Amino acid sequence: MRALKGRVALVTGSTSGIGLGIAKSLAAAGADIALNGLGDLDAIEATRAAIAAEHDVRCMFAAADMSRPVEIRRMVEEARGELGHVDILVNNAGIQHTAPVHEFPDERWDAVIAIDLSSAFHAIKAALPGMLERDWGRIINVASAHGLVASVHKSAYVAAKHGLVGLTKVVALETATTGVTCNAICPGWVLTPLVEKQIDDRAAREGISVEQARRELLQEKQPSGAFVTVEQLGGLAVFLCSPAADQIRGQAVAMDGGWTAQ
Ligand code: NAD
């Protein structure tokens, strides 16, 4: 039950949504946790304290803006300093912006590429040497169904997530003979603040109810007609940290209700 006791997991963008779900699942499996992300500091402190108390693990918050390499390096150092080492790195922080490519704001392109792709490179670069020293590590990059297939108006996001899947494969090859594995998780629609915004935008644009917009969003892409949950993604992350997953390397594991089977 506490298979990850003694391991330390740093989960970027874990103040909300999928990252928070994965952090809780890893904590439930016994891992000590370093949270990261944006948000109200009192709310973050309440989340940190609740995870520590509920799962009887050490849990810290390492602030860092994931668009800033210097802060990313400092975050990894802080986690190492306070929790001893970083065994599991979940690169999850991400943002979205939608617009046709010829209208896509330059500044939004740069921000999406920085936060959804480059941050993973900087965090891996900082955390991997410690994993190699201990000859055990798990790097889990939260990509997306959009790491495997495209949709209109998401040029930066699709480029970043395809890039993240490519980065995953390179890191997996470079660590192939070691105890470190690197894989990507590719979720379909998950009902988090990032997607709720897209649903609200769609409802406003089409003059339909939020409920109707939610149904249409699923119908369009996700054959199961059901959202993927953060608990299911957390379960997958825990599995990827288990010995059964020792030889899963460089994969983009889709959990998408059938989206990319089409
Ligand atoms: P979310 O908005 O709920 O969470 C995003 C997290 O990233 C938050 O903790 C936020 O504070 C953090 N973050 C954003 N910008 C940051 C920055 N500059 N520095 C530090 N932290 C920052 O969204 P989510 O849906 O949970 O998304 C998490 C990841 O999952 C993203 O990479 C997203 O692309 C991916 N994803 C989401 C879905 C979905 O349907 N929700 C599907 C596929 C992939």
mmCIF file of C-alpha atoms in Angstrom, residues 66-243:
data_model
loop_
_atom_site.group_PDB
_atom_site.id
_atom_site.type_symbol
_atom_site.label_atom_id
_atom_site.label_comp_id
_atom_site.label_asym_id
_atom_site.label_seq_id
_atom_site.Cartn_x
_atom_site.Cartn_y
_atom_site.Cartn_z
ATOM 1 C CA MET A 66 7.862 27.627 -14.503
ATOM 2 C CA SER A 67 8.590 30.126 -17.250
ATOM 3 C CA ARG A 68 11.864 31.040 -15.462
ATOM 4 C CA PRO A 69 14.773 28.585 -15.680
ATOM 5 C CA VAL A 70 16.583 30.121 -12.692
ATOM 6 C CA GLU A 71 13.530 29.584 -10.482
ATOM 7 C CA ILE A 72 13.098 26.011 -11.771
ATOM 8 C CA ARG A 73 16.682 25.162 -10.796
ATOM 9 C CA ARG A 74 16.133 26.778 -7.390
ATOM 10 C CA MET A 75 12.909 24.760 -6.920
ATOM 11 C CA VAL A 76 14.748 21.466 -7.500
ATOM 12 C CA GLU A 77 17.505 22.555 -5.094
ATOM 13 C CA GLU A 78 14.952 23.535 -2.441
ATOM 14 C CA ALA A 79 13.167 20.179 -2.723
ATOM 15 C CA ARG A 80 16.502 18.372 -2.461
ATOM 16 C CA GLY A 81 17.584 20.548 0.482
ATOM 17 C CA GLU A 82 14.401 20.032 2.478
ATOM 18 C CA LEU A 83 13.453 16.449 1.541
ATOM 19 C CA GLY A 84 16.917 14.985 0.857
ATOM 20 C CA HIS A 85 16.618 14.090 -2.827
ATOM 21 C CA VAL A 86 14.213 14.078 -5.758
ATOM 22 C CA ASP A 87 13.366 10.554 -6.984
ATOM 23 C CA ILE A 88 10.196 11.269 -8.911
ATOM 24 C CA LEU A 89 9.766 14.333 -11.097
ATOM 25 C CA VAL A 90 6.330 14.997 -12.554
ATOM 26 C CA ASN A 91 6.472 17.777 -15.143
ATOM 27 C CA ASN A 92 2.839 18.821 -15.127
ATOM 28 C CA ALA A 93 2.588 22.636 -15.080
ATOM 29 C CA GLY A 94 0.857 23.876 -18.167
ATOM 30 C CA ILE A 95 -1.251 26.620 -19.687
ATOM 31 C CA GLN A 96 -3.426 26.892 -22.770
ATOM 32 C CA HIS A 97 -4.209 29.613 -25.267
ATOM 33 C CA THR A 98 -6.466 29.213 -28.286
ATOM 34 C CA ALA A 99 -6.453 31.326 -31.472
ATOM 35 C CA PRO A 100 -5.974 30.722 -35.202
ATOM 36 C CA VAL A 101 -2.273 30.520 -35.980
ATOM 37 C CA HIS A 102 -2.203 33.758 -37.990
ATOM 38 C CA GLU A 103 -3.753 35.630 -35.051
ATOM 39 C CA PHE A 104 -1.837 33.848 -32.283
ATOM 40 C CA PRO A 105 -0.167 36.483 -30.044
ATOM 41 C CA ASP A 106 3.659 36.118 -30.039
ATOM 42 C CA GLU A 107 3.750 36.589 -26.289
ATOM 43 C CA ARG A 108 1.238 33.733 -25.717
ATOM 44 C CA TRP A 109 3.216 31.438 -28.041
ATOM 45 C CA ASP A 110 6.375 32.111 -26.008
ATOM 46 C CA ALA A 111 4.561 31.577 -22.706
ATOM 47 C CA VAL A 112 2.993 28.254 -23.753
ATOM 48 C CA ILE A 113 6.291 26.915 -25.115
ATOM 49 C CA ALA A 114 8.139 28.056 -21.971
ATOM 50 C CA ILE A 115 5.697 26.616 -19.434
ATOM 51 C CA ASP A 116 4.427 23.506 -21.277
ATOM 52 C CA LEU A 117 7.739 22.410 -22.845
ATOM 53 C CA SER A 118 10.939 24.218 -21.823
ATOM 54 C CA SER A 119 10.147 23.972 -18.087
ATOM 55 C CA ALA A 120 10.322 20.166 -18.361
ATOM 56 C CA PHE A 121 13.773 20.396 -19.987
ATOM 57 C CA HIS A 122 15.074 22.674 -17.220
ATOM 58 C CA ALA A 123 13.587 20.548 -14.421
ATOM 59 C CA ILE A 124 14.908 17.290 -15.922
ATOM 60 C CA LYS A 125 18.348 18.828 -16.383
ATOM 61 C CA ALA A 126 18.382 19.857 -12.708
ATOM 62 C CA ALA A 127 16.908 16.665 -11.221
ATOM 63 C CA LEU A 128 18.400 13.888 -13.378
ATOM 64 C CA PRO A 129 22.001 13.908 -12.013
ATOM 65 C CA GLY A 130 20.727 13.100 -8.487
ATOM 66 C CA MET A 131 18.551 10.274 -9.835
ATOM 67 C CA LEU A 132 21.498 8.804 -11.753
ATOM 68 C CA GLU A 133 23.671 8.977 -8.629
ATOM 69 C CA ARG A 134 21.068 6.926 -6.730
ATOM 70 C CA ASP A 135 20.391 4.776 -9.809
ATOM 71 C CA TRP A 136 16.652 5.113 -9.394
ATOM 72 C CA GLY A 137 14.277 7.688 -10.754
ATOM 73 C CA ARG A 138 10.988 8.293 -12.461
ATOM 74 C CA ILE A 139 10.362 11.209 -14.797
ATOM 75 C CA ILE A 140 6.725 11.569 -15.798
ATOM 76 C CA ASN A 141 5.863 14.279 -18.294
ATOM 77 C CA VAL A 142 2.205 15.235 -18.414
ATOM 78 C CA ALA A 143 1.684 15.748 -22.132
ATOM 79 C CA SER A 144 -1.799 15.405 -23.636
ATOM 80 C CA ALA A 145 -3.827 13.724 -26.358
ATOM 81 C CA HIS A 146 -2.582 16.880 -28.074
ATOM 82 C CA GLY A 147 0.924 15.400 -27.795
ATOM 83 C CA LEU A 148 -0.228 12.759 -30.274
ATOM 84 C CA VAL A 149 -2.840 14.449 -32.484
ATOM 85 C CA ALA A 150 -3.819 18.022 -33.286
ATOM 86 C CA SER A 151 -6.841 20.312 -33.007
ATOM 87 C CA VAL A 152 -7.468 23.686 -34.589
ATOM 88 C CA HIS A 153 -6.516 26.910 -32.772
ATOM 89 C CA LYS A 154 -3.998 25.206 -30.475
ATOM 90 C CA SER A 155 -0.744 25.704 -32.412
ATOM 91 C CA ALA A 156 1.440 26.505 -29.409
ATOM 92 C CA TYR A 157 -0.103 23.856 -27.141
ATOM 93 C CA VAL A 158 0.058 21.091 -29.767
ATOM 94 C CA ALA A 159 3.629 22.051 -30.683
ATOM 95 C CA ALA A 160 4.647 22.089 -27.000
ATOM 96 C CA LYS A 161 2.988 18.770 -26.186
ATOM 97 C CA HIS A 162 4.374 17.011 -29.287
ATOM 98 C CA GLY A 163 7.746 18.449 -28.260
ATOM 99 C CA LEU A 164 7.298 17.087 -24.742
ATOM 100 C CA VAL A 165 6.634 13.599 -26.145
ATOM 101 C CA GLY A 166 9.832 13.923 -28.206
ATOM 102 C CA LEU A 167 11.818 15.083 -25.174
ATOM 103 C CA THR A 168 10.432 12.087 -23.250
ATOM 104 C CA LYS A 169 11.816 9.668 -25.853
ATOM 105 C CA VAL A 170 15.275 11.274 -25.871
ATOM 106 C CA VAL A 171 15.555 11.239 -22.060
ATOM 107 C CA ALA A 172 14.347 7.608 -22.017
ATOM 108 C CA LEU A 173 17.057 6.612 -24.502
ATOM 109 C CA GLU A 174 19.771 8.496 -22.658
ATOM 110 C CA THR A 175 18.814 6.733 -19.387
ATOM 111 C CA ALA A 176 17.919 3.350 -20.909
ATOM 112 C CA THR A 177 20.610 1.341 -19.119
ATOM 113 C CA THR A 178 19.986 2.987 -15.733
ATOM 114 C CA GLY A 179 17.356 2.744 -13.000
ATOM 115 C CA VAL A 180 15.765 5.963 -14.248
ATOM 116 C CA THR A 181 12.760 5.818 -16.573
ATOM 117 C CA CYS A 182 11.064 8.635 -18.443
ATOM 118 C CA ASN A 183 7.542 8.431 -19.850
ATOM 119 C CA ALA A 184 4.729 10.753 -20.833
ATOM 120 C CA ILE A 185 1.095 10.591 -19.799
ATOM 121 C CA CYS A 186 -1.366 11.796 -22.441
ATOM 122 C CA PRO A 187 -4.737 12.646 -20.908
ATOM 123 C CA GLY A 188 -7.856 13.366 -22.885
ATOM 124 C CA TRP A 189 -10.374 15.819 -21.401
ATOM 125 C CA VAL A 190 -10.158 16.165 -17.621
ATOM 126 C CA LEU A 191 -12.538 18.533 -15.851
ATOM 127 C CA THR A 192 -10.019 20.970 -14.336
ATOM 128 C CA PRO A 193 -9.891 24.805 -14.283
ATOM 129 C CA LEU A 194 -7.893 24.691 -17.562
ATOM 130 C CA VAL A 195 -10.750 22.900 -19.350
ATOM 131 C CA GLU A 196 -13.567 24.635 -17.484
ATOM 132 C CA LYS A 197 -12.328 27.878 -19.046
ATOM 133 C CA GLN A 198 -12.565 26.336 -22.522
ATOM 134 C CA ILE A 199 -16.078 25.095 -21.743
ATOM 135 C CA ASP A 200 -17.147 28.543 -20.492
ATOM 136 C CA ASP A 201 -15.644 30.177 -23.612
ATOM 137 C CA ARG A 202 -17.504 27.732 -25.845
ATOM 138 C CA ALA A 203 -20.815 28.305 -24.033
ATOM 139 C CA ALA A 204 -20.411 32.081 -24.415
ATOM 140 C CA ARG A 205 -19.317 31.845 -28.070
ATOM 141 C CA GLU A 206 -22.181 29.550 -29.107
ATOM 142 C CA GLY A 207 -24.829 30.973 -26.769
ATOM 143 C CA ILE A 208 -25.459 27.589 -25.137
ATOM 144 C CA SER A 209 -25.514 26.416 -21.541
ATOM 145 C CA VAL A 210 -22.315 25.320 -19.795
ATOM 146 C CA GLU A 211 -23.816 21.816 -19.490
ATOM 147 C CA GLN A 212 -24.467 21.675 -23.238
ATOM 148 C CA ALA A 213 -20.951 22.997 -23.980
ATOM 149 C CA ARG A 214 -19.505 20.289 -21.735
ATOM 150 C CA ARG A 215 -21.439 17.557 -23.599
ATOM 151 C CA GLU A 216 -20.383 18.924 -27.003
ATOM 152 C CA LEU A 217 -16.730 19.100 -25.965
ATOM 153 C CA LEU A 218 -16.767 15.402 -25.011
ATOM 154 C CA GLN A 219 -18.809 14.296 -28.054
ATOM 155 C CA GLU A 220 -16.382 16.003 -30.407
ATOM 156 C CA LYS A 221 -13.244 14.164 -29.242
ATOM 157 C CA GLN A 222 -13.748 11.612 -26.495
ATOM 158 C CA PRO A 223 -15.692 8.461 -27.529
ATOM 159 C CA SER A 224 -16.282 7.358 -23.925
ATOM 160 C CA GLY A 225 -18.352 10.498 -23.361
ATOM 161 C CA ALA A 226 -16.837 10.716 -19.879
ATOM 162 C CA PHE A 227 -14.097 12.910 -18.458
ATOM 163 C CA VAL A 228 -10.846 11.296 -17.338
ATOM 164 C CA THR A 229 -10.429 11.891 -13.584
ATOM 165 C CA VAL A 230 -7.401 13.172 -11.711
ATOM 166 C CA GLU A 231 -7.593 10.063 -9.509
ATOM 167 C CA GLN A 232 -7.258 7.815 -12.582
ATOM 168 C CA LEU A 233 -4.240 9.811 -13.742
ATOM 169 C CA GLY A 234 -2.792 9.598 -10.229
ATOM 170 C CA GLY A 235 -3.209 5.816 -10.359
ATOM 171 C CA LEU A 236 -1.307 5.711 -13.649
ATOM 172 C CA ALA A 237 1.508 7.811 -12.194
ATOM 173 C CA VAL A 238 1.789 5.487 -9.176
ATOM 174 C CA PHE A 239 1.895 2.495 -11.552
ATOM 175 C CA LEU A 240 4.695 4.125 -13.590
ATOM 176 C CA CYS A 241 6.655 4.418 -10.320
ATOM 177 C CA SER A 242 6.256 0.690 -9.536
ATOM 178 C CA PRO A 243 8.745 -2.097 -10.337
#
